[in-house]
Amino acid sequence: MKGLVTEARGKIVKVHIVRREACGECRACARGMMKKDMDVEAQNLCEAEVGDWVELELKDNAFMKAILIMYGIPLLGLLIGLMVGYFLVAPLIPMVNEGLMSFLVGLLFTGGCYLWIHSQNKRWESGKYRPMATKLTTADEEMASCT
């Protein structure tokens, strides 16, 4: 995927990307197949400066690992929360429906997972889940007319 560098801060660049229907090679943006403009931060491996066009890449399996973190961990928290709510908490409070208690505890565990993921965000942002600007390139005619 190609993009235009709009801001450079040392080892990090902000890159403006026009996502097209044919886009999908690196899946760094995960925005579906619609045409949308977006800005992403990337590691500056090619010493790009403002106004340069760069190619963006993700490390192997980084996209799948990020999806697993953002969706798999909360799903696991929901399932564990449902079980804990139904089998452990609901029997302690007999006046409340066990389905409702299970649902509430599941939501609580899911929220806890999202809070934990958010607390770890600095660690994950600085590493292998950030796109990389790997080399300088030129704009396609179609891309150049969009900016």
PDB file of C-alpha atoms in Angstrom:
ATOM      1  CA  MET A   1       0.000   0.000   0.000  1.00  0.00           C
ATOM      2  CA  LYS A   2       1.267   3.477  -0.834  1.00  0.00           C
ATOM      3  CA  GLY A   3       0.758   6.725   1.019  1.00  0.00           C
ATOM      4  CA  LEU A   4       1.882  10.328   1.249  1.00  0.00           C
ATOM      5  CA  VAL A   5       3.931  11.409   4.273  1.00  0.00           C
ATOM      6  CA  THR A   6       2.162  14.368   5.882  1.00  0.00           C
ATOM      7  CA  GLU A   7       4.172  14.603   9.103  1.00  0.00           C
ATOM      8  CA  ALA A   8       7.584  13.324  10.194  1.00  0.00           C
ATOM      9  CA  ARG A   9       8.676  12.986  13.823  1.00  0.00           C
ATOM     10  CA  GLY A  10      11.996  11.188  13.951  1.00  0.00           C
ATOM     11  CA  LYS A  11      11.394   7.462  13.598  1.00  0.00           C
ATOM     12  CA  ILE A  12       7.611   7.888  13.192  1.00  0.00           C
ATOM     13  CA  VAL A  13       5.782   9.328  10.168  1.00  0.00           C
ATOM     14  CA  LYS A  14       2.115  10.086   9.619  1.00  0.00           C
ATOM     15  CA  VAL A  15       1.040   8.747   6.227  1.00  0.00           C
ATOM     16  CA  HIS A  16      -2.138   9.716   4.328  1.00  0.00           C
ATOM     17  CA  ILE A  17      -3.631   6.760   2.478  1.00  0.00           C
ATOM     18  CA  VAL A  18      -6.488   6.625  -0.011  1.00  0.00           C
ATOM     19  CA  ARG A  19      -8.019   3.189   0.372  1.00  0.00           C
ATOM     20  CA  ARG A  20      -9.507   1.783  -2.825  1.00  0.00           C
ATOM     21  CA  GLU A  21     -11.715  -1.226  -3.520  1.00  0.00           C
ATOM     22  CA  ALA A  22      -8.757  -3.198  -4.816  1.00  0.00           C
ATOM     23  CA  CYS A  23      -6.861  -2.537  -1.609  1.00  0.00           C
ATOM     24  CA  GLY A  24      -6.289  -5.480   0.645  1.00  0.00           C
ATOM     25  CA  GLU A  25      -2.711  -6.614   0.240  1.00  0.00           C
ATOM     26  CA  CYS A  26      -1.349  -5.654   3.660  1.00  0.00           C
ATOM     27  CA  ARG A  27      -4.670  -5.143   5.511  1.00  0.00           C
ATOM     28  CA  ALA A  28      -2.973  -2.636   7.807  1.00  0.00           C
ATOM     29  CA  CYS A  29      -6.092  -0.521   8.048  1.00  0.00           C
ATOM     30  CA  ALA A  30      -8.797  -3.236   8.261  1.00  0.00           C
ATOM     31  CA  ARG A  31     -11.474  -0.828   7.100  1.00  0.00           C
ATOM     32  CA  GLY A  32     -13.298  -3.161   4.706  1.00  0.00           C
ATOM     33  CA  MET A  33     -13.453  -2.666   0.983  1.00  0.00           C
ATOM     34  CA  MET A  34     -14.807   0.894   0.794  1.00  0.00           C
ATOM     35  CA  LYS A  35     -12.945   3.899  -0.533  1.00  0.00           C
ATOM     36  CA  LYS A  36     -11.833   6.002   2.446  1.00  0.00           C
ATOM     37  CA  ASP A  37      -9.032   8.383   3.217  1.00  0.00           C
ATOM     38  CA  MET A  38      -7.142   7.675   6.387  1.00  0.00           C
ATOM     39  CA  ASP A  39      -4.009   8.682   8.249  1.00  0.00           C
ATOM     40  CA  VAL A  40      -1.805   6.090   9.945  1.00  0.00           C
ATOM     41  CA  GLU A  41       1.376   6.325  11.956  1.00  0.00           C
ATOM     42  CA  ALA A  42       4.217   4.161  10.709  1.00  0.00           C
ATOM     43  CA  GLN A  43       7.822   3.435  11.610  1.00  0.00           C
ATOM     44  CA  ASN A  44      10.083   5.450   9.325  1.00  0.00           C
ATOM     45  CA  LEU A  45      12.513   2.811   8.019  1.00  0.00           C
ATOM     46  CA  CYS A  46      13.295   4.647   4.770  1.00  0.00           C
ATOM     47  CA  GLU A  47      14.089   8.094   6.214  1.00  0.00           C
ATOM     48  CA  ALA A  48      11.049   9.635   4.518  1.00  0.00           C
ATOM     49  CA  GLU A  49      10.285  13.326   4.822  1.00  0.00           C
ATOM     50  CA  VAL A  50       7.084  15.335   4.470  1.00  0.00           C
ATOM     51  CA  GLY A  51       5.851  15.152   0.875  1.00  0.00           C
ATOM     52  CA  ASP A  52       7.484  11.785   0.090  1.00  0.00           C
ATOM     53  CA  TRP A  53       5.455   8.810  -1.123  1.00  0.00           C
ATOM     54  CA  VAL A  54       6.203   5.581   0.755  1.00  0.00           C
ATOM     55  CA  GLU A  55       5.223   1.933   0.662  1.00  0.00           C
ATOM     56  CA  LEU A  56       3.675   0.587   3.866  1.00  0.00           C
ATOM     57  CA  GLU A  57       3.972  -2.973   5.154  1.00  0.00           C
ATOM     58  CA  LEU A  58       3.137  -4.957   8.275  1.00  0.00           C
ATOM     59  CA  LYS A  59       5.342  -7.655   9.767  1.00  0.00           C
ATOM     60  CA  ASP A  60       4.251 -11.232   9.173  1.00  0.00           C
ATOM     61  CA  ASN A  61       1.180 -12.272  11.165  1.00  0.00           C
ATOM     62  CA  ALA A  62       0.970  -8.884  12.909  1.00  0.00           C
ATOM     63  CA  PHE A  63      -2.526  -8.270  11.562  1.00  0.00           C
ATOM     64  CA  MET A  64      -3.822 -11.618  12.817  1.00  0.00           C
ATOM     65  CA  LYS A  65      -2.197 -11.132  16.217  1.00  0.00           C
ATOM     66  CA  ALA A  66      -3.759  -7.677  16.539  1.00  0.00           C
ATOM     67  CA  ILE A  67      -7.182  -9.106  15.650  1.00  0.00           C
ATOM     68  CA  LEU A  68      -6.709 -11.858  18.216  1.00  0.00           C
ATOM     69  CA  ILE A  69      -5.824  -9.308  20.894  1.00  0.00           C
ATOM     70  CA  MET A  70      -8.709  -6.944  20.107  1.00  0.00           C
ATOM     71  CA  TYR A  71     -11.433  -9.566  19.618  1.00  0.00           C
ATOM     72  CA  GLY A  72     -10.210 -12.898  20.978  1.00  0.00           C
ATOM     73  CA  ILE A  73      -9.283 -11.767  24.488  1.00  0.00           C
ATOM     74  CA  PRO A  74     -12.605  -9.938  25.098  1.00  0.00           C
ATOM     75  CA  LEU A  75     -14.533 -12.919  23.688  1.00  0.00           C
ATOM     76  CA  LEU A  76     -12.703 -15.206  26.089  1.00  0.00           C
ATOM     77  CA  GLY A  77     -13.482 -12.760  28.922  1.00  0.00           C
ATOM     78  CA  LEU A  78     -17.163 -12.781  27.953  1.00  0.00           C
ATOM     79  CA  LEU A  79     -17.341 -16.584  27.922  1.00  0.00           C
ATOM     80  CA  ILE A  80     -15.544 -16.918  31.257  1.00  0.00           C
ATOM     81  CA  GLY A  81     -17.745 -14.177  32.731  1.00  0.00           C
ATOM     82  CA  LEU A  82     -20.899 -15.959  31.539  1.00  0.00           C
ATOM     83  CA  MET A  83     -19.762 -19.187  33.214  1.00  0.00           C
ATOM     84  CA  VAL A  84     -18.708 -17.478  36.439  1.00  0.00           C
ATOM     85  CA  GLY A  85     -21.943 -15.510  36.561  1.00  0.00           C
ATOM     86  CA  TYR A  86     -24.147 -18.527  35.948  1.00  0.00           C
ATOM     87  CA  PHE A  87     -22.404 -21.142  38.079  1.00  0.00           C
ATOM     88  CA  LEU A  88     -20.776 -19.117  40.873  1.00  0.00           C
ATOM     89  CA  VAL A  89     -22.481 -15.740  41.326  1.00  0.00           C
ATOM     90  CA  ALA A  90     -26.133 -16.585  40.508  1.00  0.00           C
ATOM     91  CA  PRO A  91     -26.426 -19.287  43.210  1.00  0.00           C
ATOM     92  CA  LEU A  92     -25.245 -16.741  45.798  1.00  0.00           C
ATOM     93  CA  ILE A  93     -28.070 -14.338  44.879  1.00  0.00           C
ATOM     94  CA  PRO A  94     -31.210 -16.493  44.478  1.00  0.00           C
ATOM     95  CA  MET A  95     -33.568 -13.512  43.986  1.00  0.00           C
ATOM     96  CA  VAL A  96     -31.946 -12.572  40.640  1.00  0.00           C
ATOM     97  CA  ASN A  97     -32.465 -14.497  37.421  1.00  0.00           C
ATOM     98  CA  GLU A  98     -29.335 -16.573  36.696  1.00  0.00           C
ATOM     99  CA  GLY A  99     -29.430 -15.624  32.992  1.00  0.00           C
ATOM    100  CA  LEU A 100     -29.406 -11.934  33.844  1.00  0.00           C
ATOM    101  CA  MET A 101     -26.640 -12.403  36.415  1.00  0.00           C
ATOM    102  CA  SER A 102     -24.606 -14.408  33.907  1.00  0.00           C
ATOM    103  CA  PHE A 103     -25.020 -11.648  31.307  1.00  0.00           C
ATOM    104  CA  LEU A 104     -24.006  -8.880  33.725  1.00  0.00           C
ATOM    105  CA  VAL A 105     -20.913 -10.721  34.962  1.00  0.00           C
ATOM    106  CA  GLY A 106     -20.007 -11.519  31.330  1.00  0.00           C
ATOM    107  CA  LEU A 107     -20.206  -7.820  30.457  1.00  0.00           C
ATOM    108  CA  LEU A 108     -18.102  -6.988  33.508  1.00  0.00           C
ATOM    109  CA  PHE A 109     -15.383  -9.462  32.471  1.00  0.00           C
ATOM    110  CA  THR A 110     -15.471  -8.184  28.874  1.00  0.00           C
ATOM    111  CA  GLY A 111     -15.077  -4.596  30.077  1.00  0.00           C
ATOM    112  CA  GLY A 112     -12.184  -5.695  32.263  1.00  0.00           C
ATOM    113  CA  CYS A 113     -10.497  -7.266  29.241  1.00  0.00           C
ATOM    114  CA  TYR A 114     -10.856  -4.057  27.227  1.00  0.00           C
ATOM    115  CA  LEU A 115      -9.435  -2.034  30.119  1.00  0.00           C
ATOM    116  CA  TRP A 116      -6.467  -4.402  30.333  1.00  0.00           C
ATOM    117  CA  ILE A 117      -5.894  -4.183  26.551  1.00  0.00           C
ATOM    118  CA  HIS A 118      -6.044  -0.391  26.795  1.00  0.00           C
ATOM    119  CA  SER A 119      -3.501  -0.427  29.641  1.00  0.00           C
ATOM    120  CA  GLN A 120      -1.114  -2.434  27.440  1.00  0.00           C
ATOM    121  CA  ASN A 121      -1.600  -0.170  24.403  1.00  0.00           C
ATOM    122  CA  LYS A 122       1.766   1.626  24.746  1.00  0.00           C
ATOM    123  CA  ARG A 123       3.602  -1.705  24.654  1.00  0.00           C
ATOM    124  CA  TRP A 124       1.762  -2.897  21.547  1.00  0.00           C
ATOM    125  CA  GLU A 125       1.804   0.439  19.682  1.00  0.00           C
ATOM    126  CA  SER A 126       5.557   0.786  19.881  1.00  0.00           C
ATOM    127  CA  GLY A 127       6.323  -2.627  18.448  1.00  0.00           C
ATOM    128  CA  LYS A 128       5.395  -5.032  15.725  1.00  0.00           C
ATOM    129  CA  TYR A 129       1.749  -4.004  15.276  1.00  0.00           C
ATOM    130  CA  ARG A 130       2.585  -0.617  13.772  1.00  0.00           C
ATOM    131  CA  PRO A 131       2.868  -0.386   9.951  1.00  0.00           C
ATOM    132  CA  MET A 132       6.329   0.296   8.541  1.00  0.00           C
ATOM    133  CA  ALA A 133       7.253   2.762   5.805  1.00  0.00           C
ATOM    134  CA  THR A 134       9.767   0.515   4.071  1.00  0.00           C
ATOM    135  CA  LYS A 135      10.790   2.378   0.932  1.00  0.00           C
ATOM    136  CA  LEU A 136      10.353   5.606  -0.973  1.00  0.00           C
ATOM    137  CA  THR A 137       8.203   5.401  -4.093  1.00  0.00           C
ATOM    138  CA  THR A 138       6.230   7.577  -6.495  1.00  0.00           C
ATOM    139  CA  ALA A 139       2.503   8.247  -6.593  1.00  0.00           C
ATOM    140  CA  ASP A 140       0.247   6.435  -9.023  1.00  0.00           C
ATOM    141  CA  GLU A 141      -1.661   8.829 -11.273  1.00  0.00           C
ATOM    142  CA  GLU A 142      -4.961   7.817  -9.642  1.00  0.00           C
ATOM    143  CA  MET A 143      -3.559   8.372  -6.126  1.00  0.00           C
ATOM    144  CA  ALA A 144      -1.933  11.691  -7.008  1.00  0.00           C
ATOM    145  CA  SER A 145      -5.241  13.064  -8.273  1.00  0.00           C
ATOM    146  CA  CYS A 146      -6.965  12.142  -4.984  1.00  0.00           C
ATOM    147  CA  THR A 147      -4.703  14.251  -2.762  1.00  0.00           C
TER     148      THR A 147
END
